[in-house]
Short mmCIF file of C-alpha atoms in Angstrom, two decimals:
data_model
loop_
_atom_site.label_atom_id
_atom_site.label_comp_id
_atom_site.label_asym_id
_atom_site.label_seq_id
_atom_site.Cartn_x
_atom_site.Cartn_y
_atom_site.Cartn_z
CA MET N 1 15.87 30.59 20.16
CA LEU N 2 14.75 28.86 17.02
CA THR N 3 15.55 25.23 16.28
CA LYS N 4 14.33 22.77 13.81
CA ILE N 5 13.73 19.08 14.43
CA PHE N 6 12.66 16.49 12.02
CA GLY N 7 9.83 14.16 11.96
CA SER N 8 7.38 12.60 9.61
CA ALA N 9 3.69 12.22 8.77
CA VAL N 10 2.18 8.92 7.18
CA PHE N 11 -0.13 9.75 4.30
CA GLY N 12 -2.01 6.63 3.08
CA ILE N 13 0.85 3.95 3.27
CA ASP N 14 3.36 6.79 1.88
CA ALA N 15 5.10 9.50 4.31
CA THR N 16 6.32 12.90 4.38
CA THR N 17 8.94 14.35 6.31
CA ILE N 18 7.86 16.87 8.21
CA THR N 19 10.04 20.20 9.75
CA ILE N 20 8.92 20.94 13.41
CA GLU N 21 9.84 24.42 14.34
CA VAL N 22 10.26 25.49 18.10
CA ASN N 23 10.66 29.13 18.83
CA VAL N 24 10.93 30.34 22.34
CA ASP N 25 10.84 34.18 23.09
CA HIS N 26 9.62 36.94 25.29
CA GLY N 27 6.42 36.57 26.44
CA VAL N 28 3.83 34.00 27.72
CA GLY N 29 1.93 31.39 25.52
CA TYR N 30 1.85 27.69 24.13
CA TYR N 31 1.18 28.13 20.37
CA LEU N 32 0.80 25.13 18.12
CA VAL N 33 0.39 25.57 14.33
CA GLY N 34 0.16 23.60 11.19
CA LEU N 35 -3.05 22.04 10.98
CA ALA N 36 -2.33 19.66 13.93
CA ASP N 37 -5.34 17.47 15.14
CA HIS N 38 -6.33 17.04 18.97
CA ALA N 39 -4.01 14.45 19.60
CA ILE N 40 -1.11 16.50 18.80
CA LYS N 41 -2.48 19.86 20.62
CA GLU N 42 -2.66 17.81 23.97
CA SER N 43 1.11 17.21 23.45
CA SER N 44 1.77 19.92 25.79
CA TYR N 45 0.25 18.31 28.46
CA ARG N 46 2.27 15.12 28.19
CA ILE N 47 5.41 16.95 27.24
CA ALA N 48 5.25 19.12 30.82
CA ALA N 49 4.61 16.27 32.89
CA ALA N 50 7.44 14.19 31.42
CA LEU N 51 10.33 17.02 31.17
CA ALA N 52 9.25 17.66 34.90
CA ASN N 53 9.55 13.84 35.80
CA ILE N 54 13.00 13.88 34.55
CA GLY N 55 14.29 17.03 35.83
CA TYR N 56 13.72 19.54 32.96
CA ARG N 57 10.86 22.25 32.44
CA LEU N 58 8.80 23.73 30.32
CA PRO N 59 9.93 27.00 29.83
CA GLY N 60 7.43 30.18 31.06
CA LYS N 61 8.12 31.92 27.78
CA ARG N 62 6.19 32.24 24.56
CA ILE N 63 6.75 29.11 22.78
CA THR N 64 5.64 28.71 19.22
CA ILE N 65 5.65 25.58 17.31
CA ASN N 66 5.13 24.99 13.44
CA LEU N 67 4.35 21.45 11.88
CA ALA N 68 5.84 22.40 8.19
CA PRO N 69 4.29 22.34 5.73
CA ALA N 70 1.65 24.00 7.43
CA ASN N 71 -1.05 22.95 4.60
CA MET N 72 -0.92 19.24 5.18
CA ARG N 73 -3.10 17.62 8.20
CA LYS N 74 -0.91 15.97 10.85
CA GLU N 75 -2.54 13.45 13.14
CA GLY N 76 -1.19 11.15 16.30
CA SER N 77 0.78 11.61 19.30
CA ALA N 78 3.75 10.48 17.47
CA TYR N 79 4.97 14.07 17.54
CA ASP N 80 5.90 14.21 21.20
CA LEU N 81 9.48 13.34 20.92
CA PRO N 82 10.31 16.05 18.47
CA ILE N 83 8.69 18.59 19.71
CA ALA N 84 9.72 18.04 23.44
CA LEU N 85 13.63 17.40 22.21
CA GLY N 86 13.02 21.12 20.44
CA ILE N 87 11.60 22.71 23.24
CA LEU N 88 14.58 21.68 25.40
CA ILE N 89 17.03 22.83 22.49
CA ALA N 90 15.40 26.02 21.77
CA SER N 91 15.04 26.70 25.45
CA GLU N 92 18.80 26.16 26.09
CA GLN N 93 18.21 24.05 28.78
CA ILE N 94 20.21 21.04 26.48
CA LYS N 95 23.15 21.59 24.08
CA MET N 96 23.47 19.82 21.46
CA SER N 97 26.83 18.01 20.59
CA LEU N 98 25.51 16.22 17.17
CA ASP N 99 23.76 17.84 14.32
CA GLU N 100 20.19 16.92 15.15
CA THR N 101 18.99 17.64 11.51
CA HIS N 102 20.78 14.18 10.59
CA TYR N 103 17.73 12.14 12.22
CA THR N 104 14.05 11.73 12.07
CA LEU N 105 12.35 11.40 15.52
CA MET N 106 9.12 10.11 16.12
CA GLY N 107 7.64 8.68 19.74
CA GLU N 108 4.53 9.11 21.90
CA LEU N 109 5.46 10.26 25.46
CA SER N 110 4.07 9.06 28.68
CA LEU N 111 3.98 11.12 31.76
CA ASP N 112 7.07 9.59 33.07
CA GLY N 113 9.16 10.19 29.80
CA THR N 114 8.66 6.52 28.59
CA LEU N 115 8.21 6.03 24.79
CA GLN N 116 4.93 4.18 23.45
CA SER N 117 4.95 2.55 20.26
CA ILE N 118 3.75 4.51 17.32
CA ASN N 119 1.98 3.74 13.99
CA GLY N 120 3.71 3.63 10.50
CA ALA N 121 7.41 3.15 11.51
CA LEU N 122 8.12 1.28 8.14
CA PRO N 123 6.99 4.19 5.91
CA ILE N 124 8.51 6.51 7.92
CA ALA N 125 11.86 5.02 8.19
CA ILE N 126 11.79 4.60 4.12
CA LYS N 127 11.19 8.20 3.62
CA ALA N 128 13.82 8.78 6.23
CA LYS N 129 16.55 6.76 3.82
CA GLU N 130 14.75 8.24 0.52
CA GLU N 131 15.99 11.77 2.25
CA GLY N 132 19.11 11.05 3.33
CA PHE N 133 18.91 11.08 6.89
CA LYS N 134 21.58 9.61 9.03
CA GLY N 135 18.99 7.72 11.04
CA ILE N 136 15.65 7.17 12.90
CA ILE N 137 15.11 7.38 16.58
CA LEU N 138 11.72 5.84 17.34
CA PRO N 139 10.26 3.76 20.22
CA LYS N 140 12.11 0.23 21.05
CA ASP N 141 8.83 -1.45 20.25
CA ASN N 142 8.86 -0.12 16.49
CA GLN N 143 12.66 -0.94 16.00
CA LYS N 144 11.74 -4.56 14.38
CA GLU N 145 9.71 -3.08 11.82
CA ALA N 146 11.87 -0.02 10.73
CA ALA N 147 14.75 -2.15 10.88
CA VAL N 148 13.45 -3.57 7.95
CA VAL N 149 15.19 -0.51 5.32
CA ASP N 150 18.62 -1.50 4.76
CA GLY N 151 21.26 1.55 4.81
CA LEU N 152 19.56 3.13 7.52
CA ALA N 153 20.66 3.46 11.37
CA VAL N 154 17.45 2.54 13.37
CA TYR N 155 17.61 3.24 17.12
CA GLY N 156 15.09 2.11 19.86
CA VAL N 157 14.91 3.89 22.79
CA ASP N 158 12.78 3.15 25.63
CA HIS N 159 13.03 6.83 27.42
CA ILE N 160 13.18 10.48 26.48
CA SER N 161 16.32 10.37 28.55
CA GLU N 162 18.50 8.23 26.47
CA VAL N 163 17.59 10.53 23.43
CA ILE N 164 18.68 13.56 25.16
CA ASP N 165 22.03 11.94 26.74
CA PHE N 166 22.65 10.63 23.09
CA PHE N 167 22.27 13.92 21.64
CA GLU N 168 24.38 15.63 24.32
CA GLY N 169 27.27 13.02 23.38
CA LYS N 170 26.60 11.33 27.16
CA CYS N 171 26.05 8.00 25.77
CA THR N 172 25.71 6.01 22.49
CA LEU N 173 23.25 4.20 21.10
CA ALA N 174 23.78 0.81 19.06
CA PRO N 175 21.60 0.48 15.58
CA TYR N 176 19.05 -2.20 15.79
CA GLN N 177 20.04 -4.99 13.25
CA LEU N 178 17.50 -7.59 11.68
CA ASP N 179 18.30 -11.36 11.01
CA PHE N 180 15.73 -11.41 8.22
CA GLU N 181 16.99 -15.50 7.90
CA SER N 182 15.70 -16.31 11.44
CA ASP N 183 13.04 -14.08 11.07
CA MET N 184 11.51 -15.64 7.56
CA LEU N 185 12.02 -18.95 9.58
CA ASN N 186 9.81 -17.95 12.32
CA GLN N 187 7.22 -16.98 10.19
CA GLU N 188 7.40 -19.60 7.83
CA GLU N 189 6.79 -22.02 10.93
CA MET N 190 3.62 -20.26 11.98
CA LEU N 191 1.48 -22.11 8.67
CA ASP N 192 0.09 -24.82 11.09
CA ARG N 193 -2.81 -25.62 9.13
CA ASP N 194 -2.03 -28.28 6.50
CA PHE N 195 -4.12 -29.89 3.79
CA LYS N 196 -2.97 -33.28 5.23
CA ASP N 197 -5.30 -33.21 7.72
CA VAL N 198 -8.57 -32.86 5.04
CA LYS N 199 -10.01 -36.24 4.44
CA GLY N 200 -11.74 -36.33 0.86
CA GLN N 201 -12.82 -33.40 -0.98
CA GLU N 202 -10.35 -34.32 -3.96
CA SER N 203 -12.11 -32.06 -5.97
CA ILE N 204 -12.36 -29.29 -4.35
CA LYS N 205 -8.51 -29.08 -3.17
CA ARG N 206 -8.09 -29.48 -7.14
CA ALA N 207 -10.18 -26.08 -7.02
CA MET N 208 -8.09 -24.54 -4.46
CA GLU N 209 -5.11 -25.32 -6.17
CA ILE N 210 -6.13 -23.73 -9.08
CA ALA N 211 -7.13 -20.80 -6.97
CA ALA N 212 -3.89 -20.27 -5.61
CA ALA N 213 -1.72 -21.09 -8.67
CA GLY N 214 -3.48 -18.10 -10.67
CA GLY N 215 -4.61 -15.88 -7.58
CA HIS N 216 -8.42 -16.87 -8.30
CA ASN N 217 -11.43 -15.94 -6.12
CA ILE N 218 -13.06 -18.78 -5.27
CA ILE N 219 -16.81 -19.55 -3.70
CA LEU N 220 -17.06 -22.50 -1.70
CA ILE N 221 -20.84 -23.34 -1.40
CA GLY N 222 -22.15 -26.64 0.72
CA PRO N 223 -24.17 -27.65 3.79
CA PRO N 224 -23.37 -26.92 7.11
CA GLY N 225 -20.29 -29.56 8.09
CA SER N 226 -18.84 -30.00 4.53
CA GLY N 227 -15.24 -28.54 5.54
CA LYS N 228 -15.86 -25.35 3.57
CA THR N 229 -14.10 -23.34 6.44
CA MET N 230 -11.72 -25.70 7.28
CA LEU N 231 -10.43 -25.88 4.00
CA ALA N 232 -10.93 -22.06 3.43
CA LYS N 233 -8.06 -21.80 6.32
CA ARG N 234 -5.86 -24.07 4.73
CA LEU N 235 -5.10 -22.13 1.42
CA ALA N 236 -2.87 -19.96 2.71
CA SER N 237 -0.31 -23.05 3.61
CA ILE N 238 -0.37 -23.59 -0.53
CA LEU N 239 0.51 -20.11 -1.47
CA PRO N 240 3.76 -19.22 -2.69
CA PRO N 241 5.98 -17.25 -0.41
CA MET N 242 6.22 -13.52 -0.92
CA THR N 243 8.95 -11.63 -3.28
CA LEU N 244 10.47 -8.70 -1.50
CA ASP N 245 8.63 -6.21 -3.05
CA GLU N 246 5.17 -7.60 -1.97
CA ALA N 247 6.68 -8.28 1.71
CA LEU N 248 7.44 -4.39 1.76
CA GLU N 249 4.22 -3.27 0.56
CA THR N 250 2.19 -5.81 2.74
CA THR N 251 4.31 -4.40 5.80
CA LYS N 252 3.77 -0.94 5.18
CA ILE N 253 -0.04 -1.42 5.08
CA HIS N 254 0.08 -3.29 8.30
CA SER N 255 2.84 -0.60 9.54
CA VAL N 256 0.10 2.11 9.06
CA VAL N 257 -2.48 0.38 11.26
CA GLY N 258 -0.05 -0.46 14.11
CA LYS N 259 0.17 -4.50 13.25
CA ALA N 260 3.76 -4.64 12.06
CA LYS N 261 5.01 -3.94 16.06
CA ASP N 262 7.50 -6.95 16.67
CA LYS N 263 7.42 -8.75 13.18
CA GLY N 264 9.92 -7.39 11.25
CA LEU N 265 9.56 -8.03 7.94
CA ILE N 266 6.44 -9.73 6.95
CA ARG N 267 6.79 -12.85 4.89
CA VAL N 268 3.81 -14.98 5.50
CA ARG N 269 0.87 -13.71 3.34
CA PRO N 270 -2.14 -12.34 5.37
CA PHE N 271 -5.41 -13.91 6.10
CA ARG N 272 -8.04 -11.54 6.98
CA ASN N 273 -11.65 -13.14 8.27
CA PRO N 274 -13.84 -10.27 9.27
CA HIS N 275 -17.04 -11.22 10.92
CA HIS N 276 -20.56 -10.61 8.71
CA THR N 277 -21.27 -7.76 10.84
CA ALA N 278 -18.14 -5.49 9.87
CA SER N 279 -19.54 -2.31 7.81
CA SER N 280 -18.33 -0.53 4.48
CA ALA N 281 -15.63 1.07 6.39
CA ALA N 282 -14.05 -1.70 8.11
CA LEU N 283 -14.00 -3.35 5.00
CA VAL N 284 -12.78 -1.46 2.03
CA GLY N 285 -11.14 1.25 4.43
CA GLY N 286 -12.48 4.77 5.56
CA GLY N 287 -13.02 7.21 8.71
CA SER N 288 -12.59 10.64 9.13
CA TYR N 289 -8.96 9.64 9.51
CA PRO N 290 -8.60 7.02 6.46
CA GLN N 291 -7.40 3.88 7.58
CA PRO N 292 -6.70 1.00 5.62
CA GLY N 293 -9.40 -1.84 5.64
CA GLU N 294 -9.75 -5.59 5.66
CA ILE N 295 -9.17 -5.70 1.86
CA SER N 296 -6.03 -3.78 2.30
CA LEU N 297 -4.65 -5.80 5.05
CA ALA N 298 -5.45 -8.68 2.75
CA HIS N 299 -3.31 -7.28 0.34
CA ASN N 300 -0.99 -9.83 -1.43
CA GLY N 301 -2.99 -12.81 0.91
CA VAL N 302 -6.25 -13.89 1.45
CA LEU N 303 -9.66 -12.10 2.43
CA PHE N 304 -11.91 -15.05 3.62
CA LEU N 305 -15.81 -13.91 3.71
CA ASP N 306 -17.12 -16.73 5.81
CA GLU N 307 -21.35 -17.00 4.93
CA LEU N 308 -21.17 -14.41 2.37
CA PRO N 309 -25.06 -14.05 2.41
CA GLU N 310 -24.84 -12.88 5.74
CA PHE N 311 -23.26 -9.73 4.70
CA LYS N 312 -25.06 -6.71 4.16
CA ARG N 313 -25.41 -6.51 0.35
CA GLU N 314 -24.10 -2.90 0.64
CA VAL N 315 -21.17 -3.66 2.18
CA LEU N 316 -20.59 -6.29 -0.24
CA GLU N 317 -20.94 -3.91 -3.26
CA VAL N 318 -18.39 -2.04 -2.28
CA MET N 319 -15.81 -4.67 -2.83
CA ARG N 320 -17.10 -4.84 -6.65
CA GLN N 321 -14.42 -1.99 -8.06
CA PRO N 322 -11.43 -2.81 -5.39
CA LEU N 323 -12.01 -6.50 -7.12
CA GLU N 324 -11.39 -5.38 -10.49
CA ASP N 325 -9.11 -2.58 -10.13
CA ARG N 326 -6.90 -4.32 -7.24
CA GLU N 327 -6.84 -1.00 -5.48
CA VAL N 328 -9.58 1.17 -3.33
CA THR N 329 -9.79 5.32 -3.52
CA ILE N 330 -11.24 7.16 -0.42
CA SER N 331 -12.16 10.12 -1.28
CA ARG N 332 -12.69 13.34 1.21
CA ALA N 333 -13.56 16.85 0.55
CA LYS N 334 -9.85 17.96 0.63
CA PHE N 335 -7.87 14.84 -0.09
CA THR N 336 -7.82 11.43 -1.88
CA ILE N 337 -6.04 8.50 -0.73
CA THR N 338 -5.64 5.39 -2.59
CA TYR N 339 -4.51 1.99 -0.62
CA PRO N 340 -3.68 -1.34 -2.79
CA SER N 341 -5.98 -4.31 -2.45
CA SER N 342 -4.44 -7.13 -4.32
CA PHE N 343 -5.95 -10.18 -2.49
CA MET N 344 -7.58 -13.91 -3.25
CA LEU N 345 -11.35 -13.65 -2.30
CA VAL N 346 -12.24 -16.57 -0.53
CA ALA N 347 -16.17 -16.81 0.08
CA SER N 348 -18.21 -19.66 1.62
CA MET N 349 -22.30 -20.03 1.57
CA ASN N 350 -24.80 -22.49 2.29
CA PRO N 351 -26.88 -23.67 -0.62
CA SER N 352 -30.14 -22.63 1.11
CA PRO N 353 -31.57 -20.87 4.36
CA SER N 354 -31.78 -24.25 5.56
CA GLY N 355 -28.49 -24.91 5.15
CA TYR N 356 -28.63 -27.93 2.49
CA PHE N 357 -29.24 -28.49 -1.17
CA HIS N 358 -32.69 -28.82 -2.06
CA GLU N 359 -32.63 -32.82 -2.98
CA PRO N 360 -34.67 -35.52 -1.79
CA GLY N 361 -33.74 -36.71 1.67
CA SER N 362 -32.06 -34.04 2.77
CA ARG N 363 -32.84 -33.23 6.38
CA VAL N 364 -34.07 -29.62 6.08
CA GLN N 365 -36.05 -28.58 2.81
CA SER N 366 -36.36 -25.02 1.66
CA THR N 367 -38.32 -24.19 -1.50
CA GLN N 368 -37.50 -22.94 -4.76
CA ALA N 369 -38.23 -19.43 -4.18
CA GLU N 370 -36.78 -19.46 -0.45
CA MET N 371 -33.55 -20.61 -2.04
CA GLN N 372 -33.76 -18.11 -4.71
CA ARG N 373 -34.64 -14.93 -2.54
CA TYR N 374 -31.68 -16.39 -0.62
CA MET N 375 -29.42 -16.34 -3.59
CA ASN N 376 -30.56 -12.81 -4.63
CA LYS N 377 -28.43 -11.50 -1.08
CA ILE N 378 -25.21 -11.59 -3.72
CA SER N 379 -25.47 -9.63 -6.82
CA GLY N 380 -24.76 -11.20 -9.98
CA PRO N 381 -22.10 -8.62 -10.85
CA LEU N 382 -19.94 -9.56 -7.75
CA LEU N 383 -20.85 -13.54 -8.44
CA ASP N 384 -18.99 -12.52 -11.95
CA ARG N 385 -16.02 -11.52 -10.10
CA ILE N 386 -15.40 -14.82 -8.53
CA ASP N 387 -13.70 -17.53 -11.10
CA LEU N 388 -14.74 -20.58 -9.61
CA HIS N 389 -17.82 -21.76 -8.01
CA ILE N 390 -17.51 -24.90 -5.97
CA GLU N 391 -20.06 -27.45 -4.78
CA VAL N 392 -18.51 -29.00 -1.21
CA ASN N 393 -20.92 -31.87 -0.32
CA PRO N 394 -20.02 -33.73 3.26
CA VAL N 395 -17.65 -36.18 3.78
CA PRO N 396 -18.66 -39.77 4.07
CA PHE N 397 -17.85 -41.75 7.19
CA GLU N 398 -15.43 -44.13 5.24
CA LYS N 399 -13.21 -41.15 4.47
CA LEU N 400 -13.61 -39.44 7.69
CA ALA N 401 -12.40 -42.55 9.38
CA ASP N 402 -9.45 -43.48 7.15
CA LYS N 403 -6.33 -43.37 9.12
CA GLN N 404 -4.56 -42.04 5.98
CA LEU N 405 -3.30 -38.52 5.68
CA ALA N 406 -4.13 -36.77 2.63
CA GLU N 407 -1.68 -35.34 0.21
CA PRO N 408 0.21 -32.36 2.19
CA SER N 409 0.10 -28.67 1.53
CA LEU N 410 4.02 -28.78 0.99
CA ALA N 411 3.38 -31.14 -2.00
CA ILE N 412 0.57 -28.59 -3.47
CA ARG N 413 2.54 -25.94 -2.75
CA GLN N 414 5.63 -26.94 -4.81
CA ARG N 415 3.23 -27.61 -7.87
CA VAL N 416 1.47 -23.88 -7.23
CA ILE N 417 4.79 -22.30 -6.90
CA ALA N 418 6.35 -23.90 -10.64
CA ALA N 419 2.83 -22.51 -12.08
CA ARG N 420 3.64 -19.16 -10.60
CA LYS N 421 7.20 -19.25 -11.77
CA GLN N 422 5.41 -19.43 -15.71
CA GLN N 423 3.66 -16.93 -15.02
CA SER N 424 6.14 -14.60 -13.53
CA VAL N 425 8.31 -15.24 -16.53
CA ARG N 426 5.24 -15.11 -19.06
CA PHE N 427 4.33 -11.20 -17.84
CA THR N 428 8.04 -9.97 -16.97
CA PRO N 429 7.77 -7.22 -19.45
CA TYR N 430 4.17 -6.20 -18.01
CA LYS N 431 4.37 -3.60 -14.71
CA GLY N 432 2.01 -4.80 -12.04
CA ILE N 433 0.95 -8.33 -13.67
CA HIS N 434 2.28 -11.22 -11.99
CA TYR N 435 -0.19 -14.21 -12.27
CA ASN N 436 -3.42 -14.82 -14.38
CA ALA N 437 -5.86 -13.44 -12.67
CA GLN N 438 -4.28 -10.22 -13.16
CA MET N 439 -4.40 -10.41 -16.87
CA THR N 440 -5.90 -7.48 -18.67
CA THR N 441 -8.04 -7.82 -21.95
CA PRO N 442 -4.77 -7.25 -24.10
CA LEU N 443 -2.84 -9.98 -22.39
CA LEU N 444 -5.86 -12.59 -22.32
CA ARG N 445 -6.18 -12.02 -26.50
CA GLU N 446 -2.41 -12.83 -26.54
CA TYR N 447 -2.17 -15.48 -24.22
CA CYS N 448 -5.41 -17.54 -24.19
CA ASN N 449 -5.63 -18.36 -27.89
CA LEU N 450 -8.16 -21.24 -28.52
CA ASP N 451 -8.35 -23.36 -31.19
CA ALA N 452 -11.93 -24.50 -32.94
CA GLU N 453 -12.50 -27.28 -30.75
CA SER N 454 -11.98 -25.18 -27.35
CA LEU N 455 -13.91 -22.16 -29.45
CA LYS N 456 -16.93 -24.58 -30.00
CA LEU N 457 -17.06 -25.41 -26.43
CA LEU N 458 -16.86 -22.01 -24.75
CA LYS N 459 -19.57 -20.83 -27.37
CA THR N 460 -22.05 -23.90 -26.43
CA ALA N 461 -21.14 -22.71 -22.62
CA MET N 462 -22.14 -19.24 -23.42
CA ASP N 463 -25.17 -19.63 -24.91
CA ARG N 464 -26.71 -22.82 -22.66
CA LEU N 465 -25.36 -20.47 -19.32
CA ASN N 466 -26.10 -17.22 -20.60
CA LEU N 467 -22.57 -15.89 -19.55
CA SER N 468 -21.61 -12.25 -19.18
CA ALA N 469 -18.46 -11.34 -20.98
CA ARG N 470 -16.80 -10.63 -17.72
CA ALA N 471 -17.45 -14.53 -16.98
CA TYR N 472 -16.40 -15.62 -20.57
CA ASP N 473 -12.91 -13.40 -19.39
CA ARG N 474 -12.85 -15.78 -15.99
CA ILE N 475 -13.00 -18.87 -18.04
CA LEU N 476 -10.14 -18.11 -20.06
CA LYS N 477 -8.05 -16.98 -17.07
CA VAL N 478 -8.75 -20.20 -15.12
CA ALA N 479 -8.37 -22.33 -18.33
CA ARG N 480 -5.11 -20.53 -18.75
CA THR N 481 -3.91 -21.42 -14.96
CA ILE N 482 -4.97 -24.74 -15.53
CA ALA N 483 -2.60 -25.25 -18.69
CA ASP N 484 0.13 -23.70 -16.52
CA LEU N 485 -0.37 -26.80 -13.67
CA GLU N 486 0.21 -28.95 -16.74
CA HIS N 487 3.31 -27.05 -18.01
CA VAL N 488 1.83 -26.72 -21.34
CA ASP N 489 1.94 -23.48 -23.54
CA LYS N 490 -1.75 -23.77 -25.32
CA ILE N 491 -4.61 -23.92 -23.75
CA GLU N 492 -6.63 -26.74 -25.02
CA ALA N 493 -10.31 -28.29 -25.39
CA HIS N 494 -9.84 -30.13 -21.77
CA HIS N 495 -9.20 -26.99 -19.93
CA ILE N 496 -11.87 -25.23 -21.13
CA ALA N 497 -13.99 -27.82 -19.98
CA GLU N 498 -12.57 -27.90 -16.40
CA ALA N 499 -12.85 -24.19 -16.24
CA ILE N 500 -16.62 -24.43 -17.13
CA GLN N 501 -17.54 -26.66 -14.69
CA TYR N 502 -16.54 -24.32 -11.71
CA ARG N 503 -18.80 -21.93 -12.59
CA SER N 504 -21.90 -23.85 -10.89
CA LEU N 505 -23.93 -20.51 -9.89
CA ASP N 506 -23.98 -19.88 -13.64
CA ARG N 507 -26.13 -22.95 -14.69
CA GLU N 508 -29.61 -22.25 -14.20
CA GLY N 509 -31.31 -23.91 -11.74
CA TRP N 510 -28.06 -25.68 -10.21
CA PHE N 511 -30.13 -25.75 -6.65
#
C-alpha cells in the first residue's frame, strides 16, 4: 500500500514542502531514497524501537520511502515522525479518520516514542501556511516559535502515540495560542543593562547615541578599564524596538540554528559577542551543511567584537563584503545559500600592544613602530567600513565616586526612536532602506546636499586626512544622522564638523 505524508526541508532561512511517500509491498528490505543524509538514513533504527515500545512494529516487508523532490538534499532527524506515521498507515496498522494531507508533520523520535525538538520550526510553519495546510504537528518544545504564524493551527505533542490517537480520532489536540503582548513584555524586561550605570564618558555616550540613531558601525579605542566593553554591552538598550518584519526575519534565522525554542517571536534585538578565536565559518556561516554564522545571528541587532586586533586577519577580512552588502552568500559546488546580515558592528581595541596611548606618564610605553605594527592587524578597507572611530579615556576618580546616576537608557532611546522615525518616513519609497547607514550613493546625493561652507570644511578634511571615497560617504551618513537627532532637514557645517571628529583613526599619527 502507498501513502503520502507531508514534511518540510529548511534551505537557508526558508522551507520547502517535502512529500514523504511510503510504499509497503511484498518482499524484504528497507529502502530510503531522495538524497537523505546519514541522520535520516539512521531513522529506521529509531523508528523500529519507538514503534515496538508503543505496541506497533516495523513490518517485515519491502518498505520503500521516497523524499520528494528527490533532487533536493535533506538533512537532520526531523523526518522520523512523518516516516514512522507513513509506515503505520502503509502497513495498515492504523486507519485514518482524518485526511493526513491537511497537516505538515516534523519531529525527531526517541527510542520510547518521545518527540525531541527540531530546528527551523518557524520557516516550516510559514511554508505550511503559504501552501494551505490545515495545521502543523511538531514537538511541544517548538510550538511557541511555530505559533508566531497567524492563521495556522499549531499542535505541540510530547509523544508519537498522541499523533496516532489524533489521526485515528481517539483524541483531540488543542492548537497552541501565543500571547504576543505578554511575550513581548517578558523579553523587553530582559534589557537589564542601562546607561545610567556609566559614570562620565558623556562624549562617548553621544557617539553611541548617533550610532544607534543611524545604525552606524562604531569602534572604541582605549586602554584597559576605560569602559569600552561596558559601553558596548549597553548599546542594545537604546536601540529602537524591532518592527514585525524585522522580528520575523530575526526569529527565522535563530529558528534555523535551534535558538528560538521557547522564545516565540524574538522582539529584543540580538547582541552577539563571539570570542576572538572564532573561525571564518563561525563568523560568517558555512560548513558542509551551511549554517548561519554570528553576523547573521546578529541580523537587526549588534555584533560586538571585543579586542578586534586579536581576531585573525583573514577572519576579519571575510566580513568586508557582508558589511557592505548586508547579506552573506555561501557557495558550494551544487548550491548557493544567502543569509541576511544587516547588523551594527561595535568593535573595541587597545591603542597599542601595551594597552595604553603613547603619551608621557602612561604606565607602559610602546614604541611608535610597535603601535603601527599593532594597528596594521586591521586593514584599511575594514576600518573604512566603520563609521565612527572613538577614543575612550579612563574615567577620573571624581566621576567614579559621584553618587548621582547618569542619564538612563530610556531617555536616550526616545531620542533615537524619534530620529529613526524621521528616517523611516524619508526612506518609505525605497525597499530595504530603513535608516541612514543603509543609504546608497543615489540617496546620499538626494538627502545629503551640502552648502558652500560645509563643502569647504569637508574638502579640507579630505585633503588633510587623505580620506577614501568610502570614508567620504560615511561622514555624510553620520552628518545626516546628527541632523536628524536635531530634527533639521538640512545638513549644516557643525554637523559635518562633528562627523569628521569621529574619524580618529584617519588622522595621521593619532597615536
